[in-house]
Short mmCIF file of C-alpha atoms and ligand atoms in Angstrom, two decimals:
data_model
loop_
_atom_site.label_atom_id
_atom_site.label_comp_id
_atom_site.label_asym_id
_atom_site.label_seq_id
_atom_site.Cartn_x
_atom_site.Cartn_y
_atom_site.Cartn_z
CA MET E 588 -5.82 6.49 2.58
CA ASP E 589 -7.51 3.46 1.03
CA LYS E 590 -8.63 0.46 3.03
CA ILE E 591 -9.71 -3.01 2.00
CA ILE E 592 -12.81 -4.49 3.55
CA VAL E 593 -13.34 -8.24 3.41
CA ARG E 594 -16.31 -10.29 4.52
CA GLY E 595 -14.90 -13.78 4.93
CA GLY E 596 -16.41 -17.20 4.44
CA HIS E 597 -16.74 -17.31 0.65
CA ARG E 598 -15.29 -20.19 -1.34
CA LEU E 599 -13.17 -18.93 -4.25
CA GLN E 600 -13.83 -20.43 -7.63
CA GLY E 601 -12.92 -19.69 -11.24
CA GLU E 602 -9.94 -18.40 -13.19
CA VAL E 603 -7.53 -15.62 -12.38
CA GLN E 604 -4.80 -14.16 -14.60
CA VAL E 605 -1.34 -13.59 -13.11
CA SER E 606 0.33 -10.24 -13.88
CA GLY E 607 3.93 -9.61 -14.88
CA ALA E 608 6.47 -10.09 -12.10
CA LYS E 609 7.37 -6.99 -10.11
CA ASN E 610 10.72 -8.45 -9.09
CA ALA E 611 11.63 -9.17 -12.70
CA ALA E 612 10.31 -5.87 -14.06
CA LEU E 613 12.34 -3.69 -11.66
CA PRO E 614 15.81 -4.95 -12.66
CA LEU E 615 14.71 -5.02 -16.33
CA LEU E 616 13.74 -1.34 -16.16
CA CYS E 617 17.13 -0.56 -14.59
CA ALA E 618 18.89 -2.59 -17.30
CA THR E 619 17.54 -0.20 -19.95
CA LEU E 620 20.15 2.27 -18.64
CA LEU E 621 22.86 0.02 -20.10
CA ALA E 622 22.14 0.82 -23.75
CA ALA E 623 21.21 3.80 -25.89
CA GLY E 624 18.21 3.45 -28.18
CA THR E 625 14.57 2.63 -27.57
CA HIS E 626 13.79 -0.40 -25.43
CA GLU E 627 10.40 -2.07 -25.26
CA LEU E 628 9.10 -3.92 -22.21
CA ARG E 629 5.78 -5.78 -22.26
CA ASN E 630 3.69 -7.37 -19.50
CA LEU E 631 4.73 -4.76 -16.95
CA PRO E 632 2.42 -4.93 -13.93
CA GLY E 633 0.47 -1.80 -12.95
CA LEU E 634 2.09 -1.22 -9.56
CA ARG E 635 3.37 1.60 -7.43
CA ASP E 636 6.93 0.18 -7.45
CA ILE E 637 6.94 0.18 -11.25
CA ASP E 638 5.85 3.84 -11.26
CA THR E 639 8.71 4.60 -8.86
CA ALA E 640 11.23 2.85 -11.11
CA VAL E 641 9.97 4.76 -14.16
CA GLN E 642 10.21 8.01 -12.19
CA LEU E 643 13.82 7.12 -11.43
CA LEU E 644 14.56 6.55 -15.13
CA HIS E 645 13.01 9.95 -15.93
CA ILE E 646 15.28 11.65 -13.39
CA MET E 647 18.25 10.11 -15.17
CA GLY E 648 17.14 11.47 -18.52
CA ALA E 649 15.32 8.51 -20.05
CA GLN E 650 12.12 9.23 -21.95
CA THR E 651 9.19 6.88 -21.83
CA GLU E 652 6.09 6.31 -23.88
CA ALA E 653 3.28 3.99 -22.85
CA GLY E 654 1.90 1.65 -25.50
CA ALA E 655 -0.78 -1.02 -25.10
CA PRO E 656 -1.55 -1.84 -21.44
CA GLY E 657 1.60 -3.17 -19.79
CA THR E 658 3.85 -1.98 -22.62
CA LEU E 659 6.41 0.75 -22.15
CA ARG E 660 8.97 2.11 -24.57
CA ILE E 661 12.02 3.61 -22.90
CA ASN E 662 14.49 5.75 -24.77
CA ALA E 663 17.84 5.76 -22.99
CA ASP E 664 19.87 7.82 -25.49
CA ASP E 665 20.57 10.68 -23.11
CA ILE E 666 21.34 9.50 -19.62
CA ILE E 667 22.45 12.81 -18.19
CA CYS E 668 22.04 12.27 -14.46
CA ALA E 669 23.66 9.39 -12.60
CA GLU E 670 21.99 9.98 -9.26
CA ALA E 671 19.24 8.03 -7.45
CA PRO E 672 17.93 10.43 -4.81
CA TYR E 673 17.03 9.52 -1.24
CA ASP E 674 13.35 10.39 -1.70
CA LEU E 675 12.89 7.60 -4.22
CA VAL E 676 15.31 5.04 -2.79
CA ARG E 677 13.65 5.22 0.63
CA THR E 678 10.28 4.32 -0.92
CA MET E 679 11.76 1.45 -2.92
CA ARG E 680 14.99 -0.33 -2.00
CA ALA E 681 15.25 -1.90 -5.45
CA SER E 682 16.29 1.58 -6.71
CA VAL E 683 19.80 0.48 -5.78
CA LEU E 684 19.69 -1.65 -8.95
CA VAL E 685 20.57 1.41 -11.03
CA LEU E 686 24.04 1.39 -9.47
CA GLY E 687 25.56 -1.34 -11.66
CA PRO E 688 24.10 -0.15 -14.99
CA LEU E 689 24.96 3.54 -14.40
CA LEU E 690 28.51 2.77 -13.36
CA ALA E 691 29.02 0.42 -16.31
CA ARG E 692 27.65 2.86 -18.89
CA LEU E 693 28.68 6.27 -17.51
CA GLY E 694 31.63 5.43 -15.27
CA TYR E 695 29.95 7.13 -12.33
CA ALA E 696 26.92 6.65 -10.10
CA ARG E 697 25.60 8.27 -6.94
CA VAL E 698 22.86 6.29 -5.23
CA SER E 699 21.31 6.92 -1.86
CA LEU E 700 22.02 4.17 0.67
CA PRO E 701 18.77 2.23 1.15
CA GLY E 702 19.09 2.08 4.95
CA GLY E 703 16.91 -0.10 7.14
CA CYS E 704 13.45 -1.25 6.19
CA ALA E 705 10.56 -2.98 7.87
CA ILE E 706 11.85 -6.50 7.27
CA GLY E 707 15.37 -6.03 8.55
CA ALA E 708 18.65 -4.21 7.99
CA ARG E 709 19.10 -5.42 4.39
CA PRO E 710 22.62 -4.15 3.71
CA VAL E 711 24.13 -3.82 0.22
CA ASP E 712 27.70 -4.75 1.15
CA GLN E 713 27.81 -7.61 -1.38
CA HIS E 714 26.80 -5.26 -4.22
CA LEU E 715 29.58 -2.87 -3.25
CA SER E 716 32.38 -5.38 -2.66
CA GLY E 717 31.57 -7.02 -6.01
CA LEU E 718 31.82 -3.69 -7.82
CA GLU E 719 35.06 -2.93 -5.98
CA ALA E 720 36.47 -6.27 -7.16
CA MET E 721 35.63 -5.03 -10.68
CA GLY E 722 37.78 -1.97 -10.11
CA ALA E 723 35.23 0.57 -8.89
CA GLN E 724 36.24 3.22 -6.36
CA ILE E 725 33.45 3.36 -3.82
CA SER E 726 32.87 5.88 -1.08
CA LEU E 727 29.97 6.41 1.29
CA GLU E 728 29.28 10.08 1.96
CA HIS E 729 26.28 12.00 3.25
CA GLY E 730 24.14 8.86 3.04
CA TYR E 731 25.04 8.24 -0.58
CA ILE E 732 27.06 5.54 -2.33
CA GLU E 733 29.43 7.14 -4.83
CA ALA E 734 30.99 4.79 -7.32
CA ARG E 735 33.53 5.55 -10.04
CA ALA E 736 35.32 3.46 -12.62
CA LYS E 737 36.62 4.54 -16.02
CA ARG E 738 35.75 1.08 -17.24
CA LEU E 739 34.90 -1.82 -14.99
CA ARG E 740 37.08 -4.88 -15.46
CA GLY E 741 36.12 -8.52 -15.19
CA ALA E 742 36.71 -10.21 -11.84
CA ARG E 743 36.04 -13.41 -9.93
CA ILE E 744 33.44 -12.64 -7.29
CA TYR E 745 32.26 -14.98 -4.57
CA LEU E 746 29.09 -13.72 -2.90
CA ASP E 747 28.96 -14.36 0.87
CA ILE E 748 25.17 -14.62 0.56
CA PRO E 749 23.30 -15.49 -2.65
CA THR E 750 21.71 -12.03 -2.75
CA VAL E 751 19.12 -11.48 -5.47
CA GLY E 752 19.68 -7.74 -5.91
CA GLY E 753 23.45 -8.12 -5.56
CA THR E 754 23.57 -10.78 -8.26
CA GLU E 755 21.45 -8.58 -10.56
CA ASN E 756 23.54 -5.45 -9.99
CA LEU E 757 26.81 -7.28 -10.63
CA LEU E 758 25.44 -9.17 -13.61
CA MET E 759 24.32 -5.92 -15.27
CA ALA E 760 27.61 -4.19 -14.47
CA ALA E 761 29.65 -7.10 -15.83
CA THR E 762 27.95 -7.06 -19.24
CA LEU E 763 29.92 -3.91 -20.18
CA ALA E 764 33.11 -4.62 -18.20
CA HIS E 765 36.42 -5.31 -19.86
CA GLY E 766 37.05 -9.06 -19.74
CA ARG E 767 35.45 -12.00 -17.98
CA THR E 768 33.50 -11.87 -14.72
CA ILE E 769 32.59 -14.97 -12.76
CA ILE E 770 29.95 -14.60 -10.02
CA GLU E 771 29.97 -17.58 -7.67
CA ASN E 772 27.30 -18.39 -5.09
CA ALA E 773 24.99 -16.28 -7.25
CA ALA E 774 21.28 -16.21 -6.49
CA CYS E 775 19.28 -18.51 -8.81
CA GLU E 776 15.84 -16.86 -8.62
CA PRO E 777 13.84 -17.11 -11.89
CA GLU E 778 13.75 -13.29 -12.08
CA ILE E 779 17.56 -13.33 -12.53
CA GLU E 780 17.18 -15.78 -15.40
CA ASP E 781 14.59 -13.44 -16.97
CA LEU E 782 17.03 -10.54 -16.64
CA ALA E 783 19.86 -12.63 -18.14
CA THR E 784 17.64 -13.59 -21.10
CA ALA E 785 16.85 -9.93 -21.82
CA LEU E 786 20.53 -8.98 -21.47
CA GLN E 787 21.53 -11.78 -23.85
CA HIS E 788 19.10 -10.40 -26.45
CA MET E 789 20.76 -7.03 -25.95
CA GLY E 790 24.05 -8.64 -26.97
CA ALA E 791 25.46 -9.58 -23.56
CA GLN E 792 27.56 -12.75 -23.33
CA ILE E 793 26.29 -14.67 -20.30
CA GLU E 794 26.71 -18.33 -19.38
CA GLY E 795 25.10 -20.21 -16.52
CA ALA E 796 21.89 -18.15 -16.21
CA GLY E 797 19.65 -19.80 -13.63
CA SER E 798 22.58 -21.52 -11.90
CA ASP E 799 24.73 -20.42 -8.96
CA THR E 800 27.71 -19.59 -11.18
CA LEU E 801 27.38 -16.87 -13.78
CA THR E 802 30.12 -16.21 -16.31
CA ILE E 803 29.92 -12.93 -18.19
CA HIS E 804 32.21 -11.93 -21.05
CA GLY E 805 32.04 -8.14 -21.17
CA VAL E 806 31.22 -6.43 -24.47
CA ASP E 807 31.81 -2.82 -25.61
CA SER E 808 28.16 -1.90 -26.08
CA LEU E 809 24.67 -3.36 -25.98
CA ARG E 810 21.53 -2.95 -28.09
CA PRO E 811 18.13 -1.94 -26.66
CA MET E 812 15.96 -4.71 -25.26
CA ASN E 813 12.64 -5.98 -26.50
CA HIS E 814 11.29 -8.22 -23.80
CA THR E 815 8.15 -9.65 -22.21
CA VAL E 816 8.36 -9.76 -18.41
CA MET E 817 7.86 -13.25 -16.87
CA SER E 818 4.73 -13.89 -14.82
CA ASP E 819 4.73 -13.16 -11.11
CA ARG E 820 5.35 -16.38 -9.19
CA ILE E 821 4.60 -14.74 -5.82
CA GLU E 822 1.28 -13.33 -6.98
CA ALA E 823 0.48 -16.77 -8.45
CA GLY E 824 1.43 -18.45 -5.17
CA THR E 825 -0.79 -16.01 -3.27
CA PHE E 826 -3.83 -16.99 -5.38
CA MET E 827 -2.98 -20.65 -4.89
CA VAL E 828 -3.08 -20.15 -1.12
CA ALA E 829 -6.31 -18.15 -1.49
CA ALA E 830 -7.88 -21.18 -3.16
CA ALA E 831 -6.66 -23.51 -0.42
CA ILE E 832 -7.63 -21.31 2.53
CA THR E 833 -11.20 -20.90 1.26
CA GLY E 834 -11.64 -24.57 0.31
CA GLY E 835 -11.99 -23.37 -3.26
CA ASP E 836 -11.16 -24.36 -6.82
CA VAL E 837 -9.06 -21.82 -8.72
CA LEU E 838 -7.15 -21.97 -11.98
CA VAL E 839 -4.23 -19.55 -11.78
CA VAL E 840 -3.67 -18.71 -15.43
CA GLY E 841 -0.07 -17.99 -16.40
CA ALA E 842 1.42 -19.54 -13.24
CA GLN E 843 4.59 -21.43 -14.14
CA PRO E 844 5.04 -24.68 -12.19
CA GLU E 845 8.81 -24.72 -12.70
CA HIS E 846 9.03 -21.47 -10.70
CA LEU E 847 6.80 -22.71 -7.90
CA GLU E 848 8.06 -26.18 -7.03
CA ALA E 849 8.54 -25.59 -3.29
CA VAL E 850 5.15 -23.85 -3.00
CA ILE E 851 3.37 -26.62 -4.93
CA SER E 852 5.03 -29.27 -2.81
CA LYS E 853 4.00 -27.61 0.48
CA LEU E 854 0.43 -27.03 -0.73
CA ARG E 855 0.16 -30.72 -1.67
CA GLN E 856 1.53 -31.71 1.76
CA SER E 857 -1.17 -29.53 3.32
CA GLY E 858 -3.81 -31.62 1.56
CA ALA E 859 -4.68 -29.32 -1.35
CA GLU E 860 -4.83 -30.79 -4.83
CA VAL E 861 -2.51 -29.04 -7.25
CA HIS E 862 -2.74 -29.74 -10.97
CA CYS E 863 -0.27 -28.30 -13.45
CA VAL E 864 -2.19 -27.77 -16.68
CA ALA E 865 -1.43 -26.05 -19.98
CA GLU E 866 -2.92 -22.69 -18.90
CA GLY E 867 -1.28 -22.59 -15.47
CA ILE E 868 -1.90 -24.19 -12.09
CA ARG E 869 -5.22 -25.34 -10.67
CA VAL E 870 -5.64 -25.62 -6.89
CA GLN E 871 -8.60 -27.40 -5.34
CA CYS E 872 -9.14 -28.01 -1.68
CA ASN E 873 -12.03 -29.84 -0.09
CA THR E 874 -10.32 -31.50 2.82
CA THR E 875 -9.06 -30.59 6.29
CA LEU E 876 -5.73 -28.82 5.93
CA GLN E 877 -2.71 -30.58 7.44
CA PRO E 878 0.01 -28.75 9.44
CA LEU E 879 3.41 -28.13 7.81
CA ARG E 880 7.06 -27.45 8.64
CA ILE E 881 8.47 -24.75 6.39
CA LYS E 882 11.97 -23.26 6.18
CA THR E 883 12.47 -20.31 3.89
CA SER E 884 15.67 -20.27 1.85
CA PRO E 885 17.02 -18.88 -1.43
CA HIS E 886 15.58 -20.35 -4.65
CA PRO E 887 14.88 -23.20 -5.31
CA GLY E 888 14.00 -23.35 -1.59
CA PHE E 889 10.74 -22.11 -0.15
CA PRO E 890 10.50 -18.35 -0.94
CA THR E 891 10.53 -15.89 1.94
CA ASP E 892 8.04 -13.86 -0.12
CA MET E 893 5.44 -16.65 0.43
CA GLN E 894 6.10 -17.11 4.15
CA ALA E 895 3.42 -14.72 5.46
CA GLN E 896 0.75 -16.12 3.13
CA PHE E 897 1.46 -19.70 4.27
CA MET E 898 1.30 -18.56 7.88
CA ALA E 899 -2.26 -17.36 7.25
CA LEU E 900 -3.05 -20.72 5.64
CA LEU E 901 -1.59 -22.71 8.54
CA THR E 902 -3.82 -20.97 11.07
CA GLN E 903 -6.50 -23.11 9.40
CA ALA E 904 -4.59 -26.41 9.52
CA ASP E 905 -5.53 -29.12 11.96
CA GLY E 906 -2.48 -29.20 14.27
CA THR E 907 0.83 -27.48 14.98
CA SER E 908 2.93 -26.00 12.18
CA VAL E 909 6.41 -24.49 12.35
CA ILE E 910 7.84 -21.84 10.04
CA SER E 911 11.53 -20.85 10.14
CA GLU E 912 12.45 -17.60 8.42
CA ASN E 913 16.05 -17.93 7.29
CA VAL E 914 16.37 -15.15 4.71
CA PHE E 915 15.34 -12.01 6.61
CA GLU E 916 15.87 -11.35 10.28
CA ASN E 917 12.66 -9.54 11.07
CA ARG E 918 9.92 -10.84 8.86
CA PHE E 919 7.20 -11.78 11.35
CA MET E 920 5.43 -8.43 11.67
CA HIS E 921 2.24 -9.95 10.29
CA VAL E 922 2.07 -12.21 13.35
CA SER E 923 0.64 -9.63 15.73
CA GLU E 924 -1.97 -8.60 13.15
CA LEU E 925 -2.93 -12.24 12.47
CA GLN E 926 -3.25 -12.64 16.25
CA ARG E 927 -5.76 -9.80 16.26
CA LEU E 928 -7.90 -11.99 14.03
CA GLY E 929 -7.60 -14.86 16.53
CA ALA E 930 -4.57 -16.75 15.18
CA GLN E 931 -2.59 -18.76 17.74
CA ILE E 932 1.06 -18.06 16.89
CA ARG E 933 4.16 -18.03 19.06
CA VAL E 934 7.41 -16.50 17.79
CA GLU E 935 10.84 -17.40 19.16
CA GLY E 936 13.69 -15.78 17.27
CA ARG E 937 13.40 -16.79 13.64
CA GLN E 938 10.81 -19.50 14.29
CA ALA E 939 7.04 -19.22 14.45
CA THR E 940 4.81 -21.97 15.80
CA ILE E 941 1.25 -21.87 14.55
CA GLN E 942 -1.47 -23.72 16.42
CA GLY E 943 -4.44 -24.63 14.25
CA LYS E 944 -7.21 -24.66 13.61
CA ALA E 945 -7.98 -21.17 14.87
CA ASN E 946 -11.42 -19.70 14.58
CA LEU E 947 -10.59 -16.39 12.89
CA LEU E 948 -12.91 -13.47 13.57
CA GLY E 949 -12.88 -10.23 11.57
CA ALA E 950 -11.18 -7.19 13.13
CA PRO E 951 -9.48 -3.97 12.05
CA VAL E 952 -5.85 -4.75 11.12
CA MET E 953 -2.94 -2.88 9.63
CA ALA E 954 -0.63 -3.90 6.79
CA THR E 955 3.05 -3.61 7.72
CA ASP E 956 4.80 -4.65 4.53
CA LEU E 957 3.98 -6.01 1.11
CA ARG E 958 3.67 -9.76 1.73
CA ALA E 959 2.33 -9.19 5.24
CA SER E 960 -0.60 -7.31 3.67
CA ALA E 961 -1.32 -10.29 1.43
CA SER E 962 -1.39 -12.61 4.44
CA LEU E 963 -3.96 -10.37 6.13
CA VAL E 964 -6.19 -10.44 3.05
CA LEU E 965 -5.91 -14.25 2.95
CA ALA E 966 -6.70 -14.59 6.65
CA ALA E 967 -9.65 -12.22 6.19
CA LEU E 968 -11.04 -14.49 3.43
CA ALA E 969 -11.17 -17.30 6.00
CA ALA E 970 -12.40 -15.17 8.92
CA GLU E 971 -15.97 -14.77 10.10
CA ASN E 972 -17.53 -11.34 9.64
CA THR E 973 -15.73 -8.27 8.42
CA THR E 974 -12.02 -7.45 8.44
CA GLU E 975 -10.84 -3.96 7.65
CA ILE E 976 -7.25 -3.75 6.42
CA SER E 977 -5.60 -0.32 6.51
CA ARG E 978 -2.26 0.93 5.13
CA ILE E 979 -2.82 -1.03 1.94
CA TYR E 980 -0.37 1.14 0.06
CA HIS E 981 2.01 -1.71 0.91
CA LEU E 982 -0.25 -4.06 -1.05
CA ASP E 983 -0.37 -1.69 -4.02
CA ARG E 984 3.43 -1.83 -4.27
CA GLY E 985 3.30 -5.45 -5.37
CA TYR E 986 -0.19 -6.73 -6.22
CA GLU E 987 -2.03 -5.48 -9.29
CA LYS E 988 -5.75 -5.03 -8.55
CA LEU E 989 -5.75 -7.79 -5.94
CA GLU E 990 -9.24 -6.94 -4.69
CA VAL E 991 -10.65 -6.86 -8.23
CA LYS E 992 -9.15 -10.27 -9.05
CA LEU E 993 -10.35 -11.82 -5.76
CA LYS E 994 -13.84 -10.40 -6.23
CA LYS E 995 -14.07 -12.06 -9.64
CA LEU E 996 -13.30 -15.35 -7.90
CA GLY E 997 -16.22 -14.82 -5.55
CA ALA E 998 -14.66 -13.02 -2.58
CA ASP E 999 -16.69 -10.37 -0.79
CA ILE E 1000 -14.01 -7.69 -0.90
CA LYS E 1001 -13.95 -4.00 -1.64
CA ARG E 1002 -11.61 -1.04 -1.53
CA VAL E 1003 -12.80 2.13 0.16
CA SER E 1004 -11.10 5.51 0.26
C1 LIG Y 1341 14.77 -9.59 -3.41
C2 LIG Y 1341 13.30 -9.39 -3.69
C3 LIG Y 1341 12.47 -9.59 -2.42
C4 LIG Y 1341 12.79 -10.94 -1.80
C5 LIG Y 1341 14.30 -11.13 -1.62
C6 LIG Y 1341 14.68 -12.52 -1.14
C7 LIG Y 1341 13.33 -7.77 -5.49
C8 LIG Y 1341 13.04 -6.39 -5.94
N1 LIG Y 1341 13.10 -8.04 -4.20
O1 LIG Y 1341 15.16 -8.58 -2.48
O2 LIG Y 1341 11.09 -9.53 -2.76
O3 LIG Y 1341 12.18 -11.03 -0.52
O4 LIG Y 1341 14.97 -10.89 -2.88
O5 LIG Y 1341 14.18 -13.48 -2.01
O6 LIG Y 1341 13.69 -8.63 -6.28
N2 LIG Y 1341 22.10 -9.17 2.12
C9 LIG Y 1341 23.32 -8.83 2.67
N3 LIG Y 1341 24.19 -8.09 1.92
C10 LIG Y 1341 23.90 -7.68 0.66
C11 LIG Y 1341 22.66 -8.02 0.10
C12 LIG Y 1341 21.78 -8.78 0.86
O7 LIG Y 1341 23.62 -9.18 3.80
O8 LIG Y 1341 24.73 -6.99 0.04
C13 LIG Y 1341 21.14 -9.99 2.89
C14 LIG Y 1341 19.83 -9.24 3.19
O9 LIG Y 1341 19.93 -8.45 4.32
C15 LIG Y 1341 18.86 -10.39 3.35
C16 LIG Y 1341 19.41 -11.46 2.39
O10 LIG Y 1341 20.74 -11.09 2.11
O11 LIG Y 1341 18.91 -10.88 4.66
C17 LIG Y 1341 18.64 -11.58 1.10
O12 LIG Y 1341 18.57 -10.31 0.47
P1 LIG Y 1341 18.52 -10.13 -1.11
O13 LIG Y 1341 18.53 -11.47 -1.75
O14 LIG Y 1341 19.56 -9.15 -1.51
O15 LIG Y 1341 17.09 -9.48 -1.29
P2 LIG Y 1341 16.70 -8.26 -2.22
O16 LIG Y 1341 17.43 -8.36 -3.51
O17 LIG Y 1341 16.76 -7.01 -1.44
#
């Protein structure tokens, strides 16, 4: 298994290009199941989760052909299998996003229940009750969700929680339903807007994309998509924190300020200078970092996917910071690894108190989930001596060539097998 080895203490400087967004690409790949013909997706990131999603499409009968880097053509003429097997779903929860498209196009879908994962129980009850409201018959047997509906019908759905995946599944399903669907308390994440844009180009009738109320007028069929995936706001945010934690000066090319308002605001409060320029976002930091109070919440609130990275940053702030995790119930696994590097963090329930400034010292640490791995890399950049991060397959699920990009910015970082 690969490891990443970082020698901290180097100031990052220069330009870094953001890749396509994993969390936009995954639902977009699933949406190709909605329409026959050849779809084209560009700016796909080179990630393990994308490979898993493509594998899933192959199982269902789609054929793919790679074009220029980041470009994939997907032919979805013959979708002959409507099953997402356990072996794939357990490696990537987002596989559940095939449920809505398969059911809408084929009238049947069998998808393994995702089950628990490292950052909490993460149920899919809102996906299922929404589909039931649209007329689907749903049963749970042998660890699988089985859903049937001759043709889904429009419905008024109020989500108990603004779930990202739930909103995406129901949005995709509703595009081919008979009649009008209204999804209230929908998630507003930019990735959902990107999905809605692609669906609209496929012929879907969607109003309210980007807001908490989506209205979808179902159509009889859709055309294939031709779409460029939006840039990854979480990868961008991670580089912005990397600049701040190393007292550096980094231009994050392709970062979109309108997707990163809460992150920009917190970085500015911490004392970093953030400039939104034509090419992206530039972060400079040559001052003592200030402590922060952060509460994660659905978009446009502070993203839970940036919580671990900011925790690493706040170990270097001068004073006491508090982070409340309000989206997931168990998303502080990085704390014990950060403590191994010398961080002073106390966790009580969903709240972590970080006492800065800690003198971080390199140590062997272990990645526990995707964003936790990023926080360890960031902490390692600020630590003295060498940090060895194992289990980086988590990192490879969501960051394209992170060590290569950081090295270009001046980090002393390498991957070893
Ligand atoms: C997506 C993102 C993930 C991000 C998360 C929150 C993808 C592929 N992943 O995950 O990176 O951290 O949004 O921004 O886009 N919940 C229920 N019932 C449901 C669905 C969700 O109770 O039916 C709960 C979950 O347990 C969790 C919360 O709602 O506590 C948010 O989950 P959700 O928004 O669905 O996250 P994902 O779509 O899984």
